Each structure stands twice: as C-alpha cells, then as structure tokens.
CSV table of C-alpha atoms and ligand atoms in Angstrom, one decimal:
chain,number,residue,atom,x,y,z
A,22,MET,CA,0.1,0.0,0.2
A,23,THR,CA,1.4,3.2,-1.0
A,24,ILE,CA,0.1,6.6,-0.3
A,25,LEU,CA,-0.7,9.2,-3.4
A,26,SER,CA,1.3,12.1,-3.4
A,27,ASP,CA,-0.3,15.5,-5.1
A,28,GLN,CA,1.8,14.5,-8.4
A,29,ASP,CA,0.3,10.8,-8.2
A,30,ILE,CA,-3.3,12.3,-7.6
A,31,ARG,CA,-3.0,14.7,-10.5
A,32,GLN,CA,-1.8,11.7,-12.6
A,33,GLU,CA,-4.7,9.6,-11.5
A,34,ILE,CA,-7.6,12.1,-11.5
A,35,GLY,CA,-9.8,11.5,-14.9
A,36,ILE,CA,-8.1,7.6,-15.1
A,37,ASN,CA,-8.3,6.2,-11.7
A,38,ILE,CA,-10.0,8.7,-9.1
A,39,TYR,CA,-12.7,11.2,-10.3
A,40,ILE,CA,-13.6,14.2,-8.1
A,41,TYR,CA,-16.2,16.8,-8.9
A,42,PRO,CA,-15.8,19.6,-8.1
A,43,TYR,CA,-12.2,19.6,-8.3
A,44,LYS,CA,-10.2,22.5,-7.4
A,45,LYS,CA,-6.5,22.6,-7.4
A,46,ASP,CA,-6.5,24.7,-4.1
A,47,ASN,CA,-8.0,21.5,-2.1
A,48,LEU,CA,-4.9,19.3,-3.3
A,49,LYS,CA,-2.6,19.0,-0.6
A,50,GLY,CA,0.9,17.0,-0.6
A,51,SER,CA,-0.6,13.7,0.1
A,52,SER,CA,-4.2,14.4,0.6
A,53,TYR,CA,-7.3,16.1,-0.9
A,54,ASN,CA,-9.5,18.6,1.3
A,55,LEU,CA,-13.1,17.9,0.9
A,56,THR,CA,-15.8,20.6,1.9
A,57,ALA,CA,-19.2,20.3,3.1
A,58,SER,CA,-22.8,20.7,1.4
A,59,GLN,CA,-25.6,22.2,2.5
A,60,LEU,CA,-26.7,18.6,3.9
A,61,ALA,CA,-26.2,18.5,7.5
A,62,TRP,CA,-28.1,16.9,10.5
A,63,ASP,CA,-28.0,17.0,14.0
A,64,LEU,CA,-27.5,13.1,14.9
A,65,SER,CA,-30.0,13.4,17.9
A,66,THR,CA,-32.6,15.4,16.5
A,67,ARG,CA,-32.4,14.5,12.8
A,68,LYS,CA,-32.9,18.1,11.6
A,69,SER,CA,-31.0,20.0,9.4
A,70,ILE,CA,-28.4,22.1,11.0
A,71,TYR,CA,-27.7,24.2,7.8
A,72,ASP,CA,-29.2,28.1,7.8
A,73,SER,CA,-29.8,28.9,4.0
A,74,SER,CA,-30.0,32.8,5.4
A,75,GLN,CA,-26.2,32.8,6.5
A,76,ASN,CA,-25.2,30.1,4.2
A,77,LYS,CA,-23.8,28.2,7.4
A,78,ILE,CA,-23.9,24.8,9.2
A,79,THR,CA,-23.8,25.3,13.0
A,80,ILE,CA,-22.8,22.1,15.1
A,81,GLN,CA,-24.0,23.1,18.3
A,82,PRO,CA,-21.9,22.1,21.5
A,83,LYS,CA,-21.6,18.5,22.7
A,84,THR,CA,-23.7,17.3,19.8
A,85,THR,CA,-22.7,15.2,16.6
A,86,ALA,CA,-23.5,16.3,13.1
A,87,LEU,CA,-24.0,14.0,10.0
A,88,ILE,CA,-22.7,16.1,7.0
A,89,GLU,CA,-22.6,15.3,3.3
A,90,THR,CA,-19.5,16.3,1.3
A,91,ASN,CA,-20.2,18.4,-1.4
A,92,GLU,CA,-17.5,16.6,-3.7
A,93,SER,CA,-18.6,13.3,-5.1
A,94,ILE,CA,-15.8,10.7,-5.8
A,95,TRP,CA,-15.1,7.5,-7.5
A,96,VAL,CA,-12.2,5.6,-7.4
A,97,SER,CA,-11.2,2.1,-9.4
A,98,GLN,CA,-10.4,-1.2,-8.2
A,99,LYS,CA,-6.7,0.0,-7.8
A,100,ILE,CA,-7.5,2.6,-5.2
A,101,SER,CA,-8.8,3.1,-1.6
A,102,GLY,CA,-8.9,6.0,0.7
A,103,THR,CA,-8.9,7.0,4.1
A,104,TYR,CA,-10.7,10.2,5.5
A,105,TYR,CA,-8.9,12.1,8.3
A,106,SER,CA,-9.6,15.0,10.4
A,107,ARG,CA,-7.6,18.3,9.7
A,108,VAL,CA,-5.8,20.1,12.8
A,109,ARG,CA,-7.7,23.1,12.2
A,110,GLU,CA,-10.9,21.2,12.8
A,111,VAL,CA,-9.7,19.2,15.6
A,112,SER,CA,-8.3,22.3,17.7
A,113,LYS,CA,-11.3,24.0,17.7
A,114,GLY,CA,-12.9,20.9,19.5
A,115,THR,CA,-14.2,18.3,16.9
A,116,GLY,CA,-13.8,14.7,17.1
A,117,HIS,CA,-11.4,13.0,15.0
A,118,ILE,CA,-12.5,11.4,11.7
A,119,SER,CA,-11.1,8.2,10.5
A,120,THR,CA,-12.9,6.1,8.1
A,121,THR,CA,-12.3,4.4,4.9
A,122,LEU,CA,-13.3,4.9,1.0
A,123,ASP,CA,-13.9,1.3,-0.6
A,124,PRO,CA,-12.3,0.7,-4.3
A,125,ASN,CA,-15.2,1.5,-6.7
A,126,TYR,CA,-17.2,3.8,-4.3
A,127,ILE,CA,-19.0,6.5,-6.2
A,128,GLY,CA,-20.8,9.3,-4.6
A,129,CYS,CA,-20.4,12.1,-1.7
A,130,SER,CA,-19.4,11.0,1.7
A,131,LEU,CA,-21.2,11.2,4.7
A,132,ILE,CA,-19.0,12.5,7.5
A,133,ALA,CA,-19.7,12.4,11.4
A,134,LEU,CA,-18.3,15.2,13.3
A,135,ARG,CA,-18.6,15.5,16.9
A,136,ASN,CA,-18.7,18.9,18.9
A,137,HIS,CA,-16.7,18.5,22.0
A,138,SER,CA,-16.2,22.1,22.6
A,139,GLN,CA,-18.3,24.3,24.6
A,140,SER,CA,-18.9,26.7,21.7
A,141,PRO,CA,-20.8,26.1,18.6
A,142,ILE,CA,-18.7,25.4,15.1
A,143,GLU,CA,-19.8,26.9,12.1
A,144,ILE,CA,-18.9,25.3,8.6
A,145,THR,CA,-19.4,27.5,5.5
A,146,PRO,CA,-20.6,24.8,2.7
A,147,GLU,CA,-18.4,24.5,-0.3
A,148,THR,CA,-15.9,26.6,0.9
A,149,ASP,CA,-14.5,25.4,4.4
A,150,PRO,CA,-12.3,21.9,4.0
A,151,PHE,CA,-13.3,19.8,7.0
A,152,VAL,CA,-12.1,16.7,6.2
A,153,THR,CA,-9.3,15.2,4.1
A,154,LEU,CA,-8.7,12.3,2.3
A,155,ILE,CA,-5.8,10.1,1.4
A,156,PHE,CA,-5.7,7.8,-1.3
A,157,GLN,CA,-3.8,4.7,-1.5
A,158,TYR,CA,-2.5,2.4,-4.3
A,159,LEU,CA,-3.6,-1.3,-3.6
A,160,HIS,CA,-0.9,-3.7,-3.7
A,161,THR,CA,-3.4,-5.8,-6.2
A,162,PRO,CA,-6.7,-4.8,-7.4
A,163,SER,CA,-9.7,-5.3,-5.4
A,164,THR,CA,-12.0,-8.2,-6.6
A,165,LYS,CA,-15.3,-6.4,-5.3
A,166,GLU,CA,-16.5,-5.0,-8.6
A,167,GLN,CA,-19.3,-2.7,-6.9
A,168,THR,CA,-20.2,-1.7,-3.5
A,169,ARG,CA,-23.7,-1.9,-2.6
A,170,ASN,CA,-23.4,1.5,-0.6
A,171,THR,CA,-25.3,4.4,-1.9
A,172,SER,CA,-23.8,7.7,-2.5
A,173,GLY,CA,-24.0,9.8,0.7
A,174,ARG,CA,-25.3,6.6,2.3
A,175,ARG,CA,-28.5,7.0,2.1
A,176,ASP,CA,-29.3,3.7,3.2
A,177,LEU,CA,-27.8,4.9,6.7
A,178,LEU,CA,-29.8,8.0,6.5
A,179,SER,CA,-33.0,6.1,6.2
A,180,THR,CA,-32.1,3.8,8.9
A,181,LEU,CA,-31.4,6.8,11.3
A,182,GLY,CA,-34.8,8.4,10.5
A,183,ILE,CA,-33.5,11.5,8.8
A,184,GLN,CA,-36.2,12.5,6.3
A,185,LEU,CA,-34.7,14.3,3.2
A,186,ASN,CA,-36.3,17.5,2.1
A,187,LYS,CA,-37.0,18.1,-1.8
A,188,GLU,CA,-33.7,20.1,-2.2
A,189,GLU,CA,-31.7,17.5,-0.1
A,190,THR,CA,-33.2,14.8,-2.5
A,191,GLU,CA,-32.4,16.1,-5.6
A,192,PHE,CA,-28.7,16.8,-4.2
A,193,LEU,CA,-28.1,13.2,-3.8
A,194,ASP,CA,-30.0,12.2,-7.1
A,195,ARG,CA,-28.1,14.2,-9.5
A,196,GLU,CA,-26.6,11.5,-12.0
A,197,PHE,CA,-23.2,12.0,-11.2
A,198,MET,CA,-23.3,11.1,-7.4
A,199,ASN,CA,-24.3,7.5,-8.8
A,200,ASN,CA,-22.8,7.1,-12.6
A,201,LYS,CA,-19.1,7.1,-12.8
A,202,ASP,CA,-19.3,8.3,-16.7
A,203,ALA,CA,-21.6,11.0,-15.5
A,204,LEU,CA,-19.0,11.9,-12.9
A,205,LEU,CA,-16.3,11.9,-15.6
A,206,ASN,CA,-18.1,14.3,-17.7
A,207,LYS,CA,-18.7,16.7,-14.8
A,208,LEU,CA,-14.9,16.8,-14.1
A,209,LEU,CA,-14.0,17.3,-17.4
A,210,GLU,CA,-16.0,20.8,-17.1
A,211,CYS,CA,-13.7,21.6,-14.1
A,212,ASP,CA,-11.4,24.6,-15.3
A,213,ASP,CA,-8.7,23.3,-12.7
A,214,TYR,CA,-8.9,19.8,-14.1
A,215,LYS,CA,-8.2,21.1,-17.5
A,216,ILE,CA,-5.1,22.8,-16.3
A,217,ILE,CA,-4.0,19.2,-15.4
A,218,GLN,CA,-4.9,17.8,-18.8
A,219,LYS,CA,-3.2,20.8,-20.5
A,220,ASN,CA,0.1,20.3,-18.2
A,221,GLU,CA,0.3,16.3,-19.0
A,222,SER,CA,-0.1,16.9,-22.8
A,223,LYS,CA,3.0,19.4,-22.6
A,224,LYS,CA,4.9,17.1,-20.5
A,225,LYS,CA,4.0,14.3,-22.7
A,226,LYS,CA,5.6,16.4,-25.9
A,227,ARG,CA,8.5,17.2,-23.7
A,228,ASP,CA,9.1,13.5,-23.0
A,229,LEU,CA,8.7,12.8,-26.6
A,230,ASN,CA,11.2,15.3,-27.7
A,231,LYS,CA,13.8,14.4,-25.3
A,232,TYR,CA,13.0,10.8,-26.7
A,233,GLN,CA,13.6,11.6,-30.0
A,234,ILE,CA,16.9,13.7,-29.5
A,235,LYS,CA,18.1,10.6,-27.5
A,236,ARG,CA,17.6,8.4,-30.6
A,237,LYS,CA,18.7,10.6,-32.9
A,238,THR,CA,22.1,11.0,-31.0
A,239,PHE,CA,22.1,7.3,-30.5
A,240,PHE,CA,21.8,6.6,-34.6
A,241,LEU,CA,24.4,9.3,-35.4
A,242,LYS,CA,27.1,7.8,-33.0
A,243,ASN,CA,26.3,4.4,-34.5
A,244,ASN,CA,26.6,5.6,-38.0
A,245,ASN,CA,29.8,7.4,-36.8
A,246,ASN,CA,31.1,4.3,-35.6
A,247,ILE,CA,30.5,2.2,-38.8
A,248,LEU,CA,32.2,5.0,-41.1
A,249,PHE,CA,35.4,5.2,-38.8
B,329,LIG,N1,-17.5,9.0,6.5
B,329,LIG,C1,-17.6,8.3,5.3
B,329,LIG,C2,-16.9,6.9,5.1
B,329,LIG,C3,-17.4,6.0,4.0
B,329,LIG,N2,-18.3,6.3,3.1
B,329,LIG,C4,-18.6,5.3,2.3
B,329,LIG,C5,-17.3,5.3,1.2
B,329,LIG,C6,-17.3,3.7,1.6
B,329,LIG,O1,-16.4,3.0,0.5
B,329,LIG,C7,-18.5,3.3,2.1
B,329,LIG,C8,-18.4,2.2,2.8
B,329,LIG,O2,-17.7,2.6,4.1
B,329,LIG,P1,-17.5,1.3,5.6
B,329,LIG,O3,-17.4,0.4,5.0
B,329,LIG,O4,-16.9,2.4,6.5
B,329,LIG,O5,-19.2,1.6,5.8
B,329,LIG,P2,-20.2,0.7,6.8
B,329,LIG,O6,-19.7,0.8,8.0
B,329,LIG,O7,-21.5,0.8,6.4
B,329,LIG,O8,-20.0,-0.9,6.1
B,329,LIG,P3,-20.0,-1.7,5.1
B,329,LIG,O9,-19.9,-1.0,4.2
B,329,LIG,O10,-19.2,-2.8,5.5
B,329,LIG,O11,-21.7,-2.2,5.4
B,329,LIG,O12,-19.2,4.4,2.7
B,329,LIG,C9,-18.9,7.6,3.5
B,329,LIG,O13,-19.7,8.0,2.7
B,329,LIG,N3,-18.4,8.5,4.5
C-alpha cells in the first residue's frame, strides 16, 4: 500500500480517481481536502443544521453532526482511501475522523463530526474544507467490483430516520452522484482539471522530444562508428 502524493493524484485524476468539483487549492501534499455540502443534520434531533439565510452549518456544543461532502468521488479497483480530520478542525474541538473509502465507491461521503467544545462550530458549505482524504494504491486490484453502498450513504440516513427534503433529495439524485461516466463528464468541466490535462499533454510532448533527441544521438553515434 502506497499513499498517493499530489503528483500521483494529479496523474490519476480522470483515470483511477474522479472528483467533482475538483479544485487545485484542495489538493495537498498527499491528500485532498473535502468541503461540506448544505446537507447536514443533528444526529439526535435528525433535523437540518444548515441555515440558508447565513449559508452556514452550525454544530452545537456536545452534539454530533452528519454532514454530506460537496464532492462526489469515484475510485477504481486499484485505489482505496482514508478520511482524516484536519488539525484546524480538531483544534476547535471537533472529534477525530477516521473512516474508509472502498475501491469502486461512487458518490458524496457522509461525515460524522462531534463538537466536543463548549461553543458552536460553524462550517461554510462548499468553502471550508472540514475533512481530508488520503488515497492509497492497492497492491493488487480489489475483486469487489461494485459496492452496495449508496451515494452519501442514503441507506444509513433512512435507517437513522433522517427525512430528506426536496432540495436534499435533488442533491443526492444528481446523475454524477451515482454514475461514473456522468461524474467523469462533470470532472471534464472543471477549470482546474483542464489545467492538469494541459500540463500533462505538455509533459508528454517534452518527453517525446527528449526521446527523439536521444534516439537521433544514438543513431548518429552508431553511424559514425560504422564510418570510422
Ligand atoms: N465517512 C465516510 C466513510 C465512508 N463512506 C462511504 C465510502 C465507503 O466506501 C462506504 C463504506 O464505508 P464503510 O465500510 O466504513 O461503511 P459501513 O460501516 O456501512 O460498512 P459496510 O460497507 O461493510 O456495510 O461508505 C462515506 O460515505 N462516509
């Protein structure tokens, strides 16, 4: 098992990893930061803790929130992941996160966050990174072709008795949350992904030039050896 660096993640994006929305600022040295969506509930009341008038999620002291990530992710059979806390968040008093992303999972992720502090903790959806995801290469590809888990773990939400409103249902029903090809199409729309593609094709051209120069030098040397 090897952890993917930022270079590895950039190389795998669009091949073995799809992320939408993809933003280069969320890519760290060896992880990718995830932001919250507007879908967030208090675990004990089962009620939404997102305030649309302020565009904020508020986790009250000594409560646990369930928050859907804004990012939808797919990984192939060659990759798995681990969700971790960010020091910025735990330093405010949130509990640690340590859960797993299975090969072949697709969709947003459901993150449970406990506020151990005495003060409310606020998160701005789509802006504040609140969890980080590490990707690992698997030594051999996983044999589990499809995970039976639903995007955003809707299965768990209904078990917990969380009723989704119209907007929440629409958010989770978007095609790219459940369909790998649709997710790739969305990734292709991301400006920061277009930059990766441009840089990759420049790199390929540079590598090809280097190879052709090496080849030419080799033939010239060999021809000279034959002549003299
Ligand atoms: N914080 C997390 C962690 C994982 N997942 C997604 C991605 C994982 O591939 C999938 C399954 O994760 P677990 O195996 O931890 O889930 P369960 O506890 O439900 O176990 P199982 O899948 O064995 O039923 O759920 C998620 O949405 N939010």
